[in-house]
Each structure stands twice: as C-alpha cells, then as structure tokens.
Coordinates of C-alpha atoms in Angstrom, one line a residue:
M1 CA 0.1 0.1 0.0
T2 CA 0.8 3.7 -0.2
T3 CA -0.3 6.9 1.3
T4 CA -1.4 10.1 -0.2
E5 CA 1.5 12.1 1.1
S6 CA 2.3 15.2 -1.0
T7 CA 6.1 14.0 -0.9
A8 CA 5.4 11.1 -3.4
K9 CA 8.0 11.1 -6.3
K10 CA 6.0 9.4 -8.8
C11 CA 2.4 8.5 -9.6
V12 CA 0.9 5.0 -8.1
F13 CA -1.7 2.9 -10.0
F14 CA -3.5 0.3 -7.9
D15 CA -4.5 -2.7 -10.2
M16 CA -5.9 -6.1 -9.9
K17 CA -5.3 -8.9 -12.6
H18 CA -8.9 -9.8 -13.0
S19 CA -10.4 -6.2 -13.1
N20 CA -11.8 -5.3 -16.3
S21 CA -12.1 -1.4 -15.2
A22 CA -8.6 -1.4 -14.1
A23 CA -7.3 -3.2 -17.1
R24 CA -7.9 -0.3 -19.4
I25 CA -5.4 1.8 -17.4
R26 CA -3.0 -1.2 -17.7
L27 CA -3.5 -1.1 -21.5
W28 CA -3.0 2.4 -21.8
L29 CA 0.3 2.5 -19.8
A30 CA 1.8 -0.2 -21.8
L31 CA 0.7 1.3 -25.2
K32 CA 2.2 4.4 -24.3
G33 CA 5.4 3.1 -22.9
I34 CA 5.0 4.4 -19.7
G35 CA 7.0 2.4 -17.1
N36 CA 7.4 2.3 -13.2
D37 CA 9.8 5.2 -13.3
R38 CA 6.7 7.4 -14.0
V39 CA 3.9 5.4 -12.9
E40 CA 4.2 2.8 -10.3
T41 CA 1.8 -0.2 -10.4
K42 CA 1.0 -1.9 -7.5
M43 CA -0.9 -5.0 -8.0
I44 CA -3.5 -6.1 -5.4
S45 CA -3.7 -9.6 -4.8
S46 CA -6.8 -10.0 -2.5
S47 CA -10.2 -8.2 -1.8
A48 CA -9.4 -7.7 1.7
Q49 CA -6.7 -5.3 0.8
L50 CA -9.5 -2.8 -0.7
S51 CA -10.6 -2.5 2.8
E52 CA -7.2 -1.7 4.6
P53 CA -7.4 2.0 5.8
D54 CA -4.5 3.1 3.7
F55 CA -6.4 2.0 0.6
V56 CA -9.7 3.5 1.7
K57 CA -8.1 6.9 2.0
I58 CA -7.3 6.6 -1.6
N59 CA -10.5 5.1 -2.7
P60 CA -13.4 5.2 -0.2
L61 CA -15.4 3.1 -2.5
K62 CA -13.0 0.1 -1.8
K63 CA -12.2 -0.9 -5.3
V64 CA -10.0 -0.6 -8.3
P65 CA -8.8 1.0 -10.2
A66 CA -7.3 3.8 -7.8
F67 CA -4.5 6.1 -8.3
V68 CA -2.4 8.6 -6.5
T69 CA -0.6 11.4 -8.5
D70 CA 2.9 12.5 -7.7
H71 CA 1.5 15.4 -5.9
G72 CA -0.2 13.1 -3.5
M73 CA -3.8 13.7 -5.0
P74 CA -5.9 10.4 -4.8
L75 CA -8.1 9.5 -7.7
F76 CA -10.5 6.8 -8.4
E77 CA -12.9 5.9 -11.2
A78 CA -11.4 4.5 -14.4
S79 CA -12.4 7.2 -16.7
V80 CA -11.2 10.0 -14.5
I81 CA -7.7 8.2 -14.2
M82 CA -7.5 7.7 -17.9
G83 CA -8.4 11.5 -18.4
Y84 CA -5.7 12.3 -16.1
L85 CA -3.1 10.2 -17.6
Q86 CA -4.0 11.6 -21.2
D87 CA -3.6 15.2 -19.9
R88 CA -0.6 14.4 -17.7
F89 CA 1.4 12.1 -20.3
G90 CA -0.3 12.0 -23.4
S91 CA 1.7 14.7 -25.4
D92 CA 5.0 13.4 -24.0
F93 CA 4.4 9.7 -25.3
G94 CA 2.8 10.6 -28.4
E95 CA 2.4 7.1 -30.4
P96 CA 0.0 5.7 -30.5
P97 CA -2.2 9.0 -30.1
L98 CA -5.4 7.3 -28.8
L99 CA -7.2 10.4 -29.6
L100 CA -9.1 11.0 -32.9
D101 CA -9.2 14.2 -35.1
T102 CA -12.7 15.4 -35.1
P103 CA -15.1 16.5 -32.3
E104 CA -17.6 14.2 -33.5
D105 CA -15.4 11.1 -33.4
R106 CA -14.1 12.2 -30.0
A107 CA -17.7 12.5 -28.9
L108 CA -18.6 9.2 -30.0
V109 CA -15.6 7.5 -28.3
E110 CA -16.7 9.3 -25.0
L111 CA -20.4 8.1 -25.4
I112 CA -19.3 4.5 -25.7
V113 CA -17.1 4.8 -22.7
R114 CA -19.8 6.7 -20.8
C115 CA -22.3 3.8 -21.5
H116 CA -20.1 1.1 -20.7
D117 CA -19.1 2.7 -17.3
L118 CA -22.8 3.7 -16.4
Y119 CA -24.7 0.9 -17.7
V120 CA -22.3 -2.1 -17.6
A121 CA -19.2 -1.9 -15.4
S122 CA -20.4 0.4 -12.4
A123 CA -23.1 0.4 -9.8
N124 CA -24.8 3.8 -9.4
C125 CA -25.4 3.1 -5.7
T126 CA -23.0 1.9 -3.1
Q127 CA -25.4 0.4 -0.7
P128 CA -25.9 -3.4 0.1
N129 CA -27.2 -5.5 -2.6
F130 CA -26.9 -3.0 -5.3
S131 CA -24.7 -4.1 -8.3
H132 CA -23.2 -3.2 -11.7
T133 CA -24.9 -4.9 -14.6
Q134 CA -21.8 -7.2 -14.9
G135 CA -22.5 -8.6 -11.7
A136 CA -25.3 -10.6 -13.1
L137 CA -22.9 -12.9 -14.5
Y138 CA -21.1 -13.7 -11.2
L139 CA -22.7 -12.7 -8.1
D140 CA -24.4 -15.6 -6.2
P141 CA -27.9 -15.6 -4.9
T142 CA -27.0 -16.5 -1.5
P143 CA -23.6 -15.9 0.5
T144 CA -20.7 -18.1 -0.8
P145 CA -16.9 -17.8 -0.5
F146 CA -17.3 -15.8 -3.7
T147 CA -20.1 -13.4 -2.8
P148 CA -20.6 -11.9 0.7
A149 CA -24.1 -11.3 2.0
H150 CA -24.2 -7.6 0.9
R151 CA -23.5 -8.4 -2.7
T152 CA -25.8 -11.3 -3.4
M153 CA -28.3 -11.0 -6.3
N154 CA -31.9 -12.3 -6.6
A155 CA -33.2 -14.0 -9.9
H156 CA -35.5 -11.0 -10.7
T157 CA -32.6 -8.7 -10.5
R158 CA -30.1 -11.0 -12.4
A159 CA -32.6 -11.4 -15.3
A160 CA -33.3 -7.6 -15.6
K161 CA -29.4 -6.9 -15.7
L162 CA -28.9 -9.5 -18.2
A163 CA -31.5 -7.9 -20.3
E164 CA -29.4 -4.5 -19.9
L165 CA -26.1 -6.2 -20.8
Y166 CA -27.9 -7.8 -23.9
K167 CA -29.2 -4.0 -24.6
Q168 CA -25.9 -2.4 -24.3
L169 CA -23.9 -5.0 -26.4
D170 CA -26.6 -4.6 -29.0
W171 CA -26.2 -0.7 -29.0
V172 CA -22.4 -1.0 -29.2
E173 CA -22.8 -3.3 -32.2
R174 CA -25.0 -1.0 -34.1
T175 CA -23.4 2.2 -33.0
C176 CA -19.5 1.3 -33.7
T177 CA -18.1 2.2 -37.0
V178 CA -16.8 -1.3 -37.5
T179 CA -18.0 -2.8 -40.9
T180 CA -18.4 -6.6 -41.8
N181 CA -17.8 -5.8 -45.2
D182 CA -14.9 -8.2 -46.1
E183 CA -13.8 -5.8 -49.0
D184 CA -13.4 -3.1 -46.6
D185 CA -9.7 -3.3 -45.3
S186 CA -10.1 -0.3 -42.9
P187 CA -8.9 -1.0 -39.4
P188 CA -11.9 -2.4 -37.3
F189 CA -11.8 -0.2 -34.1
L190 CA -15.0 0.9 -32.3
V191 CA -14.6 4.4 -33.5
G192 CA -12.4 5.7 -36.4
N193 CA -9.2 4.3 -37.7
R194 CA -7.1 3.8 -34.8
L195 CA -7.3 2.8 -31.1
T196 CA -9.1 4.9 -28.7
H197 CA -10.2 4.9 -25.0
A198 CA -13.3 3.1 -26.4
D199 CA -11.2 0.2 -27.3
L200 CA -9.3 -0.1 -24.3
T201 CA -12.4 0.1 -22.2
W202 CA -14.6 -2.5 -23.9
Y203 CA -11.9 -4.8 -24.6
P204 CA -11.2 -6.2 -21.0
T205 CA -15.0 -6.1 -20.4
M206 CA -15.3 -8.5 -23.5
V207 CA -12.5 -10.8 -22.4
M208 CA -14.5 -11.2 -19.0
I209 CA -17.9 -11.6 -20.3
Q210 CA -16.9 -14.1 -23.0
F211 CA -15.6 -16.4 -20.1
M212 CA -18.7 -15.9 -17.7
L213 CA -21.8 -15.7 -20.0
P214 CA -21.5 -19.4 -21.4
R215 CA -20.4 -20.8 -18.0
S216 CA -22.9 -19.0 -15.6
I217 CA -25.8 -18.0 -18.0
G218 CA -25.7 -20.6 -20.6
W219 CA -25.1 -18.5 -23.7
P220 CA -23.1 -20.2 -26.4
D221 CA -19.4 -20.0 -26.8
D222 CA -19.7 -18.3 -30.2
F223 CA -22.2 -15.8 -29.0
L224 CA -20.4 -12.8 -30.4
E225 CA -20.2 -14.4 -33.8
K226 CA -23.9 -15.4 -33.7
R227 CA -25.3 -12.1 -32.6
F228 CA -22.5 -9.4 -32.7
P229 CA -20.4 -9.8 -35.8
K230 CA -18.9 -6.4 -35.8
L231 CA -17.8 -6.7 -32.1
A232 CA -16.5 -10.3 -33.0
K233 CA -14.4 -8.8 -35.9
W234 CA -13.2 -5.9 -33.7
F235 CA -12.3 -8.2 -30.9
G236 CA -10.2 -10.5 -33.0
H237 CA -8.6 -7.5 -34.6
C238 CA -7.3 -6.2 -31.2
R239 CA -5.9 -9.5 -30.2
S240 CA -4.2 -10.3 -33.6
H241 CA -2.8 -6.9 -34.8
H242 CA -1.7 -5.1 -31.8
H243 CA 0.6 -4.5 -29.0
P244 CA 1.2 -7.9 -26.9
I245 CA -0.3 -6.2 -24.0
F246 CA -3.8 -7.2 -25.3
D247 CA -3.0 -10.9 -25.1
K248 CA -1.2 -10.3 -21.8
V249 CA -4.4 -8.6 -20.3
R250 CA -6.6 -11.3 -21.8
N251 CA -4.5 -14.1 -20.3
D252 CA -4.3 -12.3 -17.0
I253 CA -8.0 -12.1 -16.7
L254 CA -8.7 -15.6 -17.8
E255 CA -6.1 -17.1 -15.6
E256 CA -7.8 -15.3 -12.6
N257 CA -11.3 -16.3 -13.6
Q258 CA -10.1 -19.9 -14.4
K259 CA -8.5 -20.5 -11.2
E260 CA -11.7 -19.4 -9.3
Y261 CA -14.1 -21.3 -11.8
D262 CA -12.0 -24.4 -10.7
Q263 CA -12.9 -23.8 -7.1
G264 CA -16.7 -23.6 -7.9
W265 CA -17.0 -20.0 -8.7
L266 CA -20.1 -19.4 -11.1
Q267 CA -21.9 -22.5 -10.1
G268 CA -24.2 -20.5 -8.0
V269 CA -25.4 -18.4 -10.7
K270 CA -25.7 -21.4 -13.1
E271 CA -28.1 -22.9 -10.5
D272 CA -29.9 -19.9 -9.9
V273 CA -30.6 -19.6 -13.7
K274 CA -31.7 -23.2 -14.0
A275 CA -33.9 -22.7 -11.1
N276 CA -35.8 -19.8 -12.4
P277 CA -36.9 -20.8 -15.9
E278 CA -39.8 -18.3 -15.9
Y279 CA -37.2 -15.4 -16.7
K280 CA -35.5 -14.7 -20.0
W281 CA -31.8 -16.0 -19.9
N282 CA -31.0 -16.6 -23.6
Y283 CA -30.8 -13.6 -26.0
I284 CA -28.8 -15.4 -28.6
L285 CA -30.8 -18.4 -29.9
D286 CA -34.2 -16.4 -30.6

C-alpha cells in the first residue's frame, strides 16, 4: 500500500489482474510505454486489501482502479484516471495517439465509454445489494466464499441486468464504426481508424463476459459471432494486430477467472438460472 502524502515522487496505480475496469489503465500505460519510473503499478492480490485503511483513504469505494498522483492527490474511477493520464502524459508519449481528430469522433468515443461505465461496469449506488450490470454474471444468490451477503443478487434482478447487458452490447454493435464488409480493409476499431479509449475500455470487459456468459448464464461460446459480428471482428483484430499487452491482459483476466471457476465460482449463478426458467436468460438463440 501507499499513502497520499504530497512527498510522493511518482504516480501510483493500484491494479488487480482480473479487474476489467483497471485493465484499461494497464493497457494505456503499456501502449504509451510508461513504466514504473513514471507510474508505479501496485498489484492488489486480495479483496481484503481493498478495505485496508491506507487504501480506503485513496478510494473510499474500496475498489480498483485507484491512483495517486505524484503530488499526492488520490483519484478513482477508471475514466477519470484515464483522463488524467492523457492530460499528464499523452503529449509526452505520442504514439499511438489514442485521440481522434474530429469533435464528432471524440464525442462518440466518450459516449461509448460513458455507456459502458454507467450501464455495464459500475453500480450507481454503493449500498448493500446494489450491483453493476456485469455482476449478474457472477454474483451468487446466497452468500458464498465468492459473494458476501451484501453483494448477493436475486433471480429477478439478475434477469433484468442480463437484459440490460444484452441491450448495451446490441447498442455498441449498432453504433460502432466497424464494418463486416470483407472488401473493406479499414482497421476495425470501435470508432474511427485507430485505437481509442473506447477500445481500451471495452476490450477487458469483453474478455470477462466471453468467459462468464457461457459458463454462468448458458449462452453459446460463439455468441459474439452469432449475434454481434462487428464486435467479434473488432475483438479478433485487437488480439491479432496490436501490442502484446492485449493478449497479456486477456491471459491475466482468464487465468484469475479460471482459477476461481475451478474452485466452484459461477456455479451458484448457473443453478440460479436453472431454478428460475420463468425469466428470459438466452438472448442469442431467438
């Protein structure tokens, strides 16, 4: 852990390997070539560390990402940290630029990021049993070693959040500038012709939901190809044609997910779905 003392000599980024929200920061730093001499990364290995007093001073919400500037200012929320990094280091580390040229394209990037953060990856209430949409995929209906009592989710809420996740995936599929035309050789990024914050935001989340949706909810393994061909093309392009950090982030997330899955993680959600057939769970095979 660190403190927020103003004598800090460099920025500090608090990360967790399996966190999709923190992974976008990891991607940005690696793509820009910013190492520990400028931004020190401290990897948190257990949820218990998020409740330690020193960490709570930095992020009272007890989650990652969290950040301390080299002036000792604590920051949290991924988009805020990304904005700070861009303002602070973006011009010094120019390639790749990660910013598009027109106001319209930059606004679309921000819209895609905003919808991800509001409607998929973040809870808008910090009180017990309020959760982000993505929690529908892994929060158990009753307390387990993976889900404390204050984070459990009932079937009605889970089904509603799954509908929201599908809605947001469908919106990104329709809104992004990726084309499925095989004769179009333009780079398939979510907006424009190069990597942006939109790609860095959605990529780790897509890694996570590709692992969870088939295992906990029962969607087919190839749900992207079946229902979201633009996103499937985009996801494959990110993995195939870019900095090795994309595969490293993917492997980090999947390694942690698989480790917990082998210990019984997601089984409670799977059983909850099976026990409540009156709700709609499958949006892919309609």
